[in-house]
CSV table of N, CA and C in Angstrom, one decimal:
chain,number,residue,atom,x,y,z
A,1,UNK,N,0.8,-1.2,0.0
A,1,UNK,CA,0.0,0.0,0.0
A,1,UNK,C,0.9,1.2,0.0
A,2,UNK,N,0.4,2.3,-0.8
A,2,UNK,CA,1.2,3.3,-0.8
A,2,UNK,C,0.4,4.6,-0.4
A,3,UNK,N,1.0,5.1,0.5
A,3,UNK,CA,0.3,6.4,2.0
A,3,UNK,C,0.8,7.4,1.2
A,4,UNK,N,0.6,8.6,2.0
A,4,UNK,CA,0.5,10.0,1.4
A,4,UNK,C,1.9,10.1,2.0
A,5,UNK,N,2.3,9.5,3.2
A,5,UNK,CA,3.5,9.6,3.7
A,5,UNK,C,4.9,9.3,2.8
A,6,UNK,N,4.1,8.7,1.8
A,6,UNK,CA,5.3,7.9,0.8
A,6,UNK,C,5.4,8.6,0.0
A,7,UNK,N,4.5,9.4,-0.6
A,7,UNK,CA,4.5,10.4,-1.2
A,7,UNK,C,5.4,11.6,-1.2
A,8,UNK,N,5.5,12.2,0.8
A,8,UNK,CA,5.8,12.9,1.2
A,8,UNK,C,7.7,12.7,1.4
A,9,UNK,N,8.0,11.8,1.6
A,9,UNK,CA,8.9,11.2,1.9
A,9,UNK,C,9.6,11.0,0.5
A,10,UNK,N,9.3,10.5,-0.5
A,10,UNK,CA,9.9,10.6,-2.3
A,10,UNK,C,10.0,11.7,-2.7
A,11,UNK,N,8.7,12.9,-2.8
A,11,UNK,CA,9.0,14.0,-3.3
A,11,UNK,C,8.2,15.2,-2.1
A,12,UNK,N,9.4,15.6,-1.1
A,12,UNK,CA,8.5,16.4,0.0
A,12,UNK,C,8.1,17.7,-0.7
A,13,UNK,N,8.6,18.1,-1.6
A,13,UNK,CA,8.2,19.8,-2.3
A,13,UNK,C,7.2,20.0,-3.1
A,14,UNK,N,6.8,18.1,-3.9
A,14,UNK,CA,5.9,17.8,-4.6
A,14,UNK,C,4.6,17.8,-3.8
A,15,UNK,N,4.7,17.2,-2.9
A,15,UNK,CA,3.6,16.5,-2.2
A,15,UNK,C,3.6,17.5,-1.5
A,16,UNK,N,4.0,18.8,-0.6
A,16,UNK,CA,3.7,20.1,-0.2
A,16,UNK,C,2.6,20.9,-0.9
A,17,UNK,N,3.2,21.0,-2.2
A,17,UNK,CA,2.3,22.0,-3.3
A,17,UNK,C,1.1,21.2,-2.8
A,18,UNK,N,0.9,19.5,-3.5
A,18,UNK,CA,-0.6,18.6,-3.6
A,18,UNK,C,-0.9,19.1,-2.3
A,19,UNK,N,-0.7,19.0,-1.3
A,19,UNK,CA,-1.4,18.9,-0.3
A,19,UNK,C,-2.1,20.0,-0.2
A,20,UNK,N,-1.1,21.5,0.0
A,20,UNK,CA,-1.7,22.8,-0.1
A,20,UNK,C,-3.3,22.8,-1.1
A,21,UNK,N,-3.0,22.4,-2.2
A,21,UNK,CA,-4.0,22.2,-2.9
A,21,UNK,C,-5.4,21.6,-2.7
A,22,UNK,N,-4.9,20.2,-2.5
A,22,UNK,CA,-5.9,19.3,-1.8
A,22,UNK,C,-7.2,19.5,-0.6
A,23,UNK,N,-6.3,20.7,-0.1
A,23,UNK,CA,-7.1,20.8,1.5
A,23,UNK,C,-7.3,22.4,1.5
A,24,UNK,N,-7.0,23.0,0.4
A,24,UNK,CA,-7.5,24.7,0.2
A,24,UNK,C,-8.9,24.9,0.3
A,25,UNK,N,-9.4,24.0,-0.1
A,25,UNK,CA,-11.1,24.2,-0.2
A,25,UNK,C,-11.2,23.0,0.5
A,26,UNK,N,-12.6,23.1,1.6
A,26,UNK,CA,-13.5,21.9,2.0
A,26,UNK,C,-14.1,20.7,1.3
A,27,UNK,N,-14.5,21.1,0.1
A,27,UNK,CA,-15.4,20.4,-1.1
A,27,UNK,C,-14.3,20.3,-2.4
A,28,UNK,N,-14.8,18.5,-2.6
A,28,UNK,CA,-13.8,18.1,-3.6
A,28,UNK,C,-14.6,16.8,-4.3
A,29,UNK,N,-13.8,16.2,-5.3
A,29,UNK,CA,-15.2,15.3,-6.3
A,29,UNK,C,-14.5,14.0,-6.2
A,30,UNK,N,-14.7,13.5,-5.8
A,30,UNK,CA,-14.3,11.9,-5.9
A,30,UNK,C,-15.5,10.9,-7.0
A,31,UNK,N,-14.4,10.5,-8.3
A,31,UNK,CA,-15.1,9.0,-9.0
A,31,UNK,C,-14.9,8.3,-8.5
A,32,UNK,N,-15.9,7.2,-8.7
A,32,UNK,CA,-16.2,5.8,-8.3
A,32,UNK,C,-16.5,5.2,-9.1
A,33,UNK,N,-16.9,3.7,-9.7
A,33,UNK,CA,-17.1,3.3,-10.4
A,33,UNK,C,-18.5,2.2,-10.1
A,34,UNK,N,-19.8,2.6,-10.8
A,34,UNK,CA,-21.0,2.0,-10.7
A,34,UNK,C,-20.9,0.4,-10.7
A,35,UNK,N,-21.9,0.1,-10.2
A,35,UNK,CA,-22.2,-1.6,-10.3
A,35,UNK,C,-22.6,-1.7,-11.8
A,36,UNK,N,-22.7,-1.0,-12.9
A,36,UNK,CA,-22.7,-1.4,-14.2
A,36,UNK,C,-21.6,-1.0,-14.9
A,37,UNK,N,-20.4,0.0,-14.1
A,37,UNK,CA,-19.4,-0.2,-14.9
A,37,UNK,C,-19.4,1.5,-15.7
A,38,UNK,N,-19.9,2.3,-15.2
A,38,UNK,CA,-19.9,3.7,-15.8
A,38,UNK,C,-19.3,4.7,-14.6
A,39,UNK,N,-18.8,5.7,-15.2
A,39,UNK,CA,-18.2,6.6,-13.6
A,39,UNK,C,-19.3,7.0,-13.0
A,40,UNK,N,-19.4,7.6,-11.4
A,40,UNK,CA,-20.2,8.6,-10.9
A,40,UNK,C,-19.1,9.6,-9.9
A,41,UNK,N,-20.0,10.8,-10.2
A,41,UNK,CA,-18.4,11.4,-9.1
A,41,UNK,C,-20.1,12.1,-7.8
A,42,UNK,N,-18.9,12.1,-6.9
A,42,UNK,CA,-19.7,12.5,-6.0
A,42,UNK,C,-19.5,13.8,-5.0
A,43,UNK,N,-19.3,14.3,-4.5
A,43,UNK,CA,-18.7,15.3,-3.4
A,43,UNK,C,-18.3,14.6,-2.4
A,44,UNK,N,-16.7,15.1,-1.6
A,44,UNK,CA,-16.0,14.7,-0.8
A,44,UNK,C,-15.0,15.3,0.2
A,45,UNK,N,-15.4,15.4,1.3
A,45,UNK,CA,-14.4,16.3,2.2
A,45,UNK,C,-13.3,15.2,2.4
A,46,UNK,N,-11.9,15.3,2.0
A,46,UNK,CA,-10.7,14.5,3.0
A,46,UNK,C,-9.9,15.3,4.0
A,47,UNK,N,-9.2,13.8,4.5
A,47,UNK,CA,-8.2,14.7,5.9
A,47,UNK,C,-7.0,13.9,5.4
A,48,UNK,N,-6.0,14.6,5.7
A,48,UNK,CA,-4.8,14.2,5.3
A,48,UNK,C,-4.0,13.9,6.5
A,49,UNK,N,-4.1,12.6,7.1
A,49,UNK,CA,-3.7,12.6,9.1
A,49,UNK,C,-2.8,11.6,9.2
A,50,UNK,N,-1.6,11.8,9.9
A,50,UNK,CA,-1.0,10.8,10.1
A,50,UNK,C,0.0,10.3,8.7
A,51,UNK,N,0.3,10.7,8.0
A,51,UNK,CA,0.7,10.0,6.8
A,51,UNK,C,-0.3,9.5,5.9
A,52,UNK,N,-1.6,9.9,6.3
A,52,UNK,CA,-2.6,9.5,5.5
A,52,UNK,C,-3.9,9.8,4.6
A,53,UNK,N,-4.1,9.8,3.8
A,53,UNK,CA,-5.6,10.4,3.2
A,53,UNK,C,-6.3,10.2,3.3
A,54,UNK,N,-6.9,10.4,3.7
A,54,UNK,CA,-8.6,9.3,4.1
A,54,UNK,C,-9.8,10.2,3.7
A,55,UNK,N,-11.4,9.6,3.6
A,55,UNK,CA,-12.3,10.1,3.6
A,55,UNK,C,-13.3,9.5,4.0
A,56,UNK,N,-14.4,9.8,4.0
A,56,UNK,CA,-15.9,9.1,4.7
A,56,UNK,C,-17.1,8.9,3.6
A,57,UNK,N,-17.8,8.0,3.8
A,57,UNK,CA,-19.2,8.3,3.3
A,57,UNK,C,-20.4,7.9,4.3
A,58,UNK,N,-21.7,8.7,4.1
A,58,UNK,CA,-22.0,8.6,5.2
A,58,UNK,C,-23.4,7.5,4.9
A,59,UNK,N,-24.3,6.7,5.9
A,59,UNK,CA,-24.7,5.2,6.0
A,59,UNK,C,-25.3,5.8,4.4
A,60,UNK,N,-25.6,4.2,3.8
A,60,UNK,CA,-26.2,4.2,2.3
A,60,UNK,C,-26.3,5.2,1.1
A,61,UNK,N,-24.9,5.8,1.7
A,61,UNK,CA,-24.8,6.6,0.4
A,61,UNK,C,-24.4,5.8,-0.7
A,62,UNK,N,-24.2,6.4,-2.2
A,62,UNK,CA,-24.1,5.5,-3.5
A,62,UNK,C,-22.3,5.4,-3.5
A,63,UNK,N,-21.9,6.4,-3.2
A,63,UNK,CA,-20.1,6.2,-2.9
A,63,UNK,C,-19.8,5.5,-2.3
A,64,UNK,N,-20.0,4.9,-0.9
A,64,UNK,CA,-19.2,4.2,-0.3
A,64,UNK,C,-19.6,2.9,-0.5
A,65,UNK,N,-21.1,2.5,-1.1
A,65,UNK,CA,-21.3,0.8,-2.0
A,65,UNK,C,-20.1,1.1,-3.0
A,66,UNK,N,-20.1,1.9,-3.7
A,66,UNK,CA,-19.1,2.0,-5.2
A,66,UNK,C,-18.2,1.0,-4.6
A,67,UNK,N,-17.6,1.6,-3.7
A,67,UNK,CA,-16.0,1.7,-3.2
A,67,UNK,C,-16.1,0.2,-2.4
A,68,UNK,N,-16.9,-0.2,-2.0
A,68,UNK,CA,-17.0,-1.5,-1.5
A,68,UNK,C,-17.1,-2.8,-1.9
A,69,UNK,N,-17.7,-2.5,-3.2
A,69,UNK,CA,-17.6,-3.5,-4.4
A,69,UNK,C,-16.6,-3.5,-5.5
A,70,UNK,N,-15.9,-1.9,-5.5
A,70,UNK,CA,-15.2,-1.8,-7.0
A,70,UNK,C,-14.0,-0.6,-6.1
A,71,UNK,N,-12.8,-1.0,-6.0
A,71,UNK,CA,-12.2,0.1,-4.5
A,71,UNK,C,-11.4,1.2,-5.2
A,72,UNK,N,-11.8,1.1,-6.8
A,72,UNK,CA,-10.7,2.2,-7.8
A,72,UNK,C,-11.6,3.8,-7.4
A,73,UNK,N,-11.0,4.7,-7.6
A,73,UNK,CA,-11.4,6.1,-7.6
A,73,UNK,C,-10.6,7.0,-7.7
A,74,UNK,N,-10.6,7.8,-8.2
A,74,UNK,CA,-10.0,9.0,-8.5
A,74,UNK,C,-10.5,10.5,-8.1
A,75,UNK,N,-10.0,11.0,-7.9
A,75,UNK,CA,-10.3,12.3,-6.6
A,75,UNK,C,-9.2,13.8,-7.6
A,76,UNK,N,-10.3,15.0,-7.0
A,76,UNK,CA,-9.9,15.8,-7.6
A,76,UNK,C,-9.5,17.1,-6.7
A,77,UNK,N,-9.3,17.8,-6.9
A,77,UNK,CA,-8.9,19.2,-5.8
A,77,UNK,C,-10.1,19.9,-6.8
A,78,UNK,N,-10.4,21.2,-5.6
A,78,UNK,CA,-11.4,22.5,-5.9
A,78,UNK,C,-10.8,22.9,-7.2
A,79,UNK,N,-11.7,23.4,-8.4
A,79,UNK,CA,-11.0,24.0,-9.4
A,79,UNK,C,-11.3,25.2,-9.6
A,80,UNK,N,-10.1,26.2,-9.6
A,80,UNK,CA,-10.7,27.5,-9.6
A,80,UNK,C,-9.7,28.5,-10.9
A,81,UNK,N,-10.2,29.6,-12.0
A,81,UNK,CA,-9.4,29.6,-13.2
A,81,UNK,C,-8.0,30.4,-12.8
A,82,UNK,N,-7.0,30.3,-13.5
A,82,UNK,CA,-6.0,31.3,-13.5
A,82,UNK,C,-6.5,32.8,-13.7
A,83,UNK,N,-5.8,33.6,-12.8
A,83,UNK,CA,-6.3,34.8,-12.7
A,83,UNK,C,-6.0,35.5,-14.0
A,84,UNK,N,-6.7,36.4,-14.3
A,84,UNK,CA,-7.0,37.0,-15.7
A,84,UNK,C,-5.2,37.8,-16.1
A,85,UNK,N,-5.0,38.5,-15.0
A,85,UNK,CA,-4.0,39.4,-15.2
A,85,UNK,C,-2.6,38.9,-14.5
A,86,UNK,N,-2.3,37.6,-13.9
A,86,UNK,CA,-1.4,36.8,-13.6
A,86,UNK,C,-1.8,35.6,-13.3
A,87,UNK,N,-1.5,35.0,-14.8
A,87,UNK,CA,-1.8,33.6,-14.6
A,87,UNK,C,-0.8,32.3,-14.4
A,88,UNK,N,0.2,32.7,-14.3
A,88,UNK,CA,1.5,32.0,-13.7
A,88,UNK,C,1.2,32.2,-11.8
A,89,UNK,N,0.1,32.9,-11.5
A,89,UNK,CA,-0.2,32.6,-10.2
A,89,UNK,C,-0.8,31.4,-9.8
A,90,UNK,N,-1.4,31.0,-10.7
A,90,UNK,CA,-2.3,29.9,-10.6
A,90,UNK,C,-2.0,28.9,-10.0
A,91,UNK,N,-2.9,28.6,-8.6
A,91,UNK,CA,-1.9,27.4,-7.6
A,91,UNK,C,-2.1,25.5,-8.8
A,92,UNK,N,-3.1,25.8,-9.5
A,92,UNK,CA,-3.6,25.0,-10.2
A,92,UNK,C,-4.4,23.7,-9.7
A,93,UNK,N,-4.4,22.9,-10.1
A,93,UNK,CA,-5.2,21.5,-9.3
A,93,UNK,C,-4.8,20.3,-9.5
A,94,UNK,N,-5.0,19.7,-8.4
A,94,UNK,CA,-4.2,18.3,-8.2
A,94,UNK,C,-5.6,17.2,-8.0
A,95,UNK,N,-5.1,15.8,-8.9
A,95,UNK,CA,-5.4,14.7,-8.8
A,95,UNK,C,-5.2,13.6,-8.4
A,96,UNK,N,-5.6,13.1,-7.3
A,96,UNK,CA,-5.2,11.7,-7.1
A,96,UNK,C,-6.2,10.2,-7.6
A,97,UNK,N,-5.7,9.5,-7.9
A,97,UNK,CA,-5.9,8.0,-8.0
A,97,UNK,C,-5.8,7.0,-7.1
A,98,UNK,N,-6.2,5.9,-7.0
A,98,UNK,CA,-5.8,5.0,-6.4
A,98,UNK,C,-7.5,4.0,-5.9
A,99,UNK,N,-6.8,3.4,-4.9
A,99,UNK,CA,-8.2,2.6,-4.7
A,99,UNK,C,-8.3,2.6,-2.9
A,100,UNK,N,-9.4,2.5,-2.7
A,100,UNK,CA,-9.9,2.8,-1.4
A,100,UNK,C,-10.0,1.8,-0.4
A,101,UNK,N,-9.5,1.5,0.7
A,101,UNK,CA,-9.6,0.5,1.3
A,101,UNK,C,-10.3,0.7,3.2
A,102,UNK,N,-11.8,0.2,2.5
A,102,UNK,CA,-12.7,0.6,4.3
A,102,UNK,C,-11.5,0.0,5.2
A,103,UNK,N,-11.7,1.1,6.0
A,103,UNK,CA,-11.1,0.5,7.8
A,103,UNK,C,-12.0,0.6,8.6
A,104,UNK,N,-13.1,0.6,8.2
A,104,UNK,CA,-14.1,0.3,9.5
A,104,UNK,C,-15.1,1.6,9.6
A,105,UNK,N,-16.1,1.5,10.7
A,105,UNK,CA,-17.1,2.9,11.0
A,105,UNK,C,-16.4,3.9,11.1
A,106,UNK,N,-17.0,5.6,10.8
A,106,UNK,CA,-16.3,6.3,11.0
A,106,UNK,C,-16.2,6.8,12.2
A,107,UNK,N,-15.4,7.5,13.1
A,107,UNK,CA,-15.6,7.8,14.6
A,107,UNK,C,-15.9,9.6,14.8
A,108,UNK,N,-17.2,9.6,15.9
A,108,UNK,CA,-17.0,11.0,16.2
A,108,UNK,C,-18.6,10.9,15.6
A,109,UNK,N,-19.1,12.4,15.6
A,109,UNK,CA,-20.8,12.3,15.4
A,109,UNK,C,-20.9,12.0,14.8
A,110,UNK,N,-20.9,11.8,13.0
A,110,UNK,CA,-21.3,11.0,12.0
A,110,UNK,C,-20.7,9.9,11.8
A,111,UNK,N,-22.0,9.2,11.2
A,111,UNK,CA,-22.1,7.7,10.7
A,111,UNK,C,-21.7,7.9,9.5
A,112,UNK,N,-21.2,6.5,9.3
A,112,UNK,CA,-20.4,6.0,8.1
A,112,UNK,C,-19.4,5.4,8.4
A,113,UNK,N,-18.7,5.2,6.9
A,113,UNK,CA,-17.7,4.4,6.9
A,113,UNK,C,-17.1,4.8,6.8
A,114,UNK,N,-15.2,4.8,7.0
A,114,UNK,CA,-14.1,5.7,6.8
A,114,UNK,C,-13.2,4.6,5.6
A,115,UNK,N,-12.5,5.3,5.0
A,115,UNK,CA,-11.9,4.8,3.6
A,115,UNK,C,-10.5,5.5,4.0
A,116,UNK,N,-9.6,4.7,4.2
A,116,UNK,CA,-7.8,5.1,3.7
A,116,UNK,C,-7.2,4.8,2.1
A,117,UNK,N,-6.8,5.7,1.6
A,117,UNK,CA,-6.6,5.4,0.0
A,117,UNK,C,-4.8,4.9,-0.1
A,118,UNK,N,-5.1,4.0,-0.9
A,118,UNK,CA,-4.3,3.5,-1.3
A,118,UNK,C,-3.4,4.3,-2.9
A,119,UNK,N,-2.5,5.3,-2.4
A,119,UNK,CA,-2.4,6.0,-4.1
A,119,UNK,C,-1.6,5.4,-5.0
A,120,UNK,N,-2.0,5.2,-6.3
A,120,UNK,CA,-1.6,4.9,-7.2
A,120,UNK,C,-0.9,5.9,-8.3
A,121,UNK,N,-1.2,7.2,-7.9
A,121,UNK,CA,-0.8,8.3,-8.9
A,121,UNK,C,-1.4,9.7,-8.4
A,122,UNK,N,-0.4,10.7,-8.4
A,122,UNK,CA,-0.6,11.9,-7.5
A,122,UNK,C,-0.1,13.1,-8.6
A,123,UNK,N,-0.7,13.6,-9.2
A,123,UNK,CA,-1.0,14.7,-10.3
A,123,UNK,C,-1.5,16.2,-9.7
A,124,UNK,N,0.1,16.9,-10.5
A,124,UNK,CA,-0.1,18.3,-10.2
A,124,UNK,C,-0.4,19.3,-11.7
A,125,UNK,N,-0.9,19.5,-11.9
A,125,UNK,CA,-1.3,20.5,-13.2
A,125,UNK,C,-0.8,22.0,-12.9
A,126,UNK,N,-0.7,22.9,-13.5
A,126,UNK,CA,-0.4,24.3,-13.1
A,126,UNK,C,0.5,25.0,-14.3
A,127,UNK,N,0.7,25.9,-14.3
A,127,UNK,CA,1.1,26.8,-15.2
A,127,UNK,C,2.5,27.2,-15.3
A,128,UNK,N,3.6,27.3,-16.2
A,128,UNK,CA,5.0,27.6,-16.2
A,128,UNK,C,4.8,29.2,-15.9
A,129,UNK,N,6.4,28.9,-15.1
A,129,UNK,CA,6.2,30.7,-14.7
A,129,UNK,C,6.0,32.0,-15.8
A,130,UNK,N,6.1,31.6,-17.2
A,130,UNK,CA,5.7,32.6,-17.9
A,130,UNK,C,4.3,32.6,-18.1
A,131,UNK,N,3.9,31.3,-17.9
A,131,UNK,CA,2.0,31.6,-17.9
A,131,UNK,C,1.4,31.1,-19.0
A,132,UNK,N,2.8,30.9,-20.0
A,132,UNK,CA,2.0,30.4,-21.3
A,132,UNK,C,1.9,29.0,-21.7
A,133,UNK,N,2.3,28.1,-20.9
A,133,UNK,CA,2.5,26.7,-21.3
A,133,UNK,C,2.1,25.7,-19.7
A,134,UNK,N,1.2,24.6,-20.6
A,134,UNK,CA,0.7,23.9,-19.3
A,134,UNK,C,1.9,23.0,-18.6
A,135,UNK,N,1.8,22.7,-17.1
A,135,UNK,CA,3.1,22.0,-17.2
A,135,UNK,C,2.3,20.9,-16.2
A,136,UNK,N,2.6,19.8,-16.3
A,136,UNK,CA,2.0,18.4,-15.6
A,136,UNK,C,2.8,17.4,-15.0
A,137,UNK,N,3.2,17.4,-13.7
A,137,UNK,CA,3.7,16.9,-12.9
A,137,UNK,C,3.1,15.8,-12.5
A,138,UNK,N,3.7,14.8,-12.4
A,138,UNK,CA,3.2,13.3,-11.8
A,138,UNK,C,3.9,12.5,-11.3
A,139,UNK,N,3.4,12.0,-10.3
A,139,UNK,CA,4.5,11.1,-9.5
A,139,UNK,C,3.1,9.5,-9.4
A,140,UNK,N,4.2,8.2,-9.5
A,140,UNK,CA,3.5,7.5,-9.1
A,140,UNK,C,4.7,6.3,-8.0
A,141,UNK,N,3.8,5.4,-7.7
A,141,UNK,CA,4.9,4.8,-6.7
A,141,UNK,C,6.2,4.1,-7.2
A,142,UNK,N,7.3,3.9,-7.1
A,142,UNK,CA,8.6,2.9,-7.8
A,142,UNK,C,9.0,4.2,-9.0
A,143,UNK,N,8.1,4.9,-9.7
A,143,UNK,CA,8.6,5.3,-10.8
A,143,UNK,C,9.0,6.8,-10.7
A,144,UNK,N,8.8,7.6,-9.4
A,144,UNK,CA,9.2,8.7,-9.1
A,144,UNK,C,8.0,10.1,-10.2
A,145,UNK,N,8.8,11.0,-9.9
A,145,UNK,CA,8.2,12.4,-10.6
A,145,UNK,C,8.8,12.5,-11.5
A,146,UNK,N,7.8,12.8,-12.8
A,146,UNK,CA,7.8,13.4,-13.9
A,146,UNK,C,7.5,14.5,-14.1
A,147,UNK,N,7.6,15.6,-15.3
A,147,UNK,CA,7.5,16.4,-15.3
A,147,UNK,C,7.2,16.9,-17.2
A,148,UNK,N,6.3,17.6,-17.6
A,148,UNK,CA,6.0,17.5,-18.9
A,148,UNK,C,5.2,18.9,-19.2
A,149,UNK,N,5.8,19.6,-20.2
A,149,UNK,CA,5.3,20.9,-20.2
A,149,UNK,C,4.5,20.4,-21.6
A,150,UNK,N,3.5,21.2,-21.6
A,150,UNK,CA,2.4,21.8,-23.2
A,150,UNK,C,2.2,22.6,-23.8
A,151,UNK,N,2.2,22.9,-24.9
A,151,UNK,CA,1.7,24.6,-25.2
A,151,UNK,C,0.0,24.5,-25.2
């Protein structure tokens, strides 16, 4: 299984930016994949605790069946546009992958079930410092960080 700790620990400057990102805004979209096999994304607050990512769903929601029968998902950060007049400011947005693995009820007032992700791939999008070219950062486990600019 690969933690956010491992993440943090391979690439700490990488996994800084993600994180900043990740946890800037409250509300975030996590896919799952239906019992017939088509995406659904749903809304998702995570915490990043301990070396770890985790999230919740709460009793019979359609997410946390997803994730119980089919444990792939992919998760997104808040998206918000580059600024009109400095767009090399742009913190940009980050994506994670991987598959979700219940550890049990969640604790504290709400019901549900709590989910630790297992990452498979940790994606930073964002803008080169001149603003004019996309540049796409990706780390996955064994194979380290990449780096790939676009016009």
């Amino acid at each position: 299984m690969t933690s956010w700790s491992d993440v943090e620990q391979a690439e700490p400057e990488f996994a800084a930016k993600a994180r900043r990102i990740l946890t800037a805004y409250k509300h975030l979209t996590l896919a799952t994949v239906r019992a017939d096999g088509s995406p659904r994304i749903s809304g998702i607050e995570i915490r990043i605790t301990d070396g770890e990512l985790t999230f919740g769903s709460m009793p019979d929601a359609r997410k946390g069946a997803d994730l119980l029968r089919d444990p792939r998902f992919a998760l997104h950060s808040a998206t918000v546009d580059p600024p009109d007049d400095a767009p090399a400011q742009w913190p940009g947005e980050v994506k994670v992958a991987g598959r979700a693995r219940c550890t049990g009820d969640l604790t504290g007032a709400v019901e549900g079930l709590a989910f630790t992700a297992d990452l498979h791939e940790v994606v930073h999008t964002h803008l080169n410092e001149a603003g004019d070219r996309l540049v796409v950062e990706f780390w996955h486990p064994g194979k380290g960080l990449r780096r790939v600019e676009r016009e």
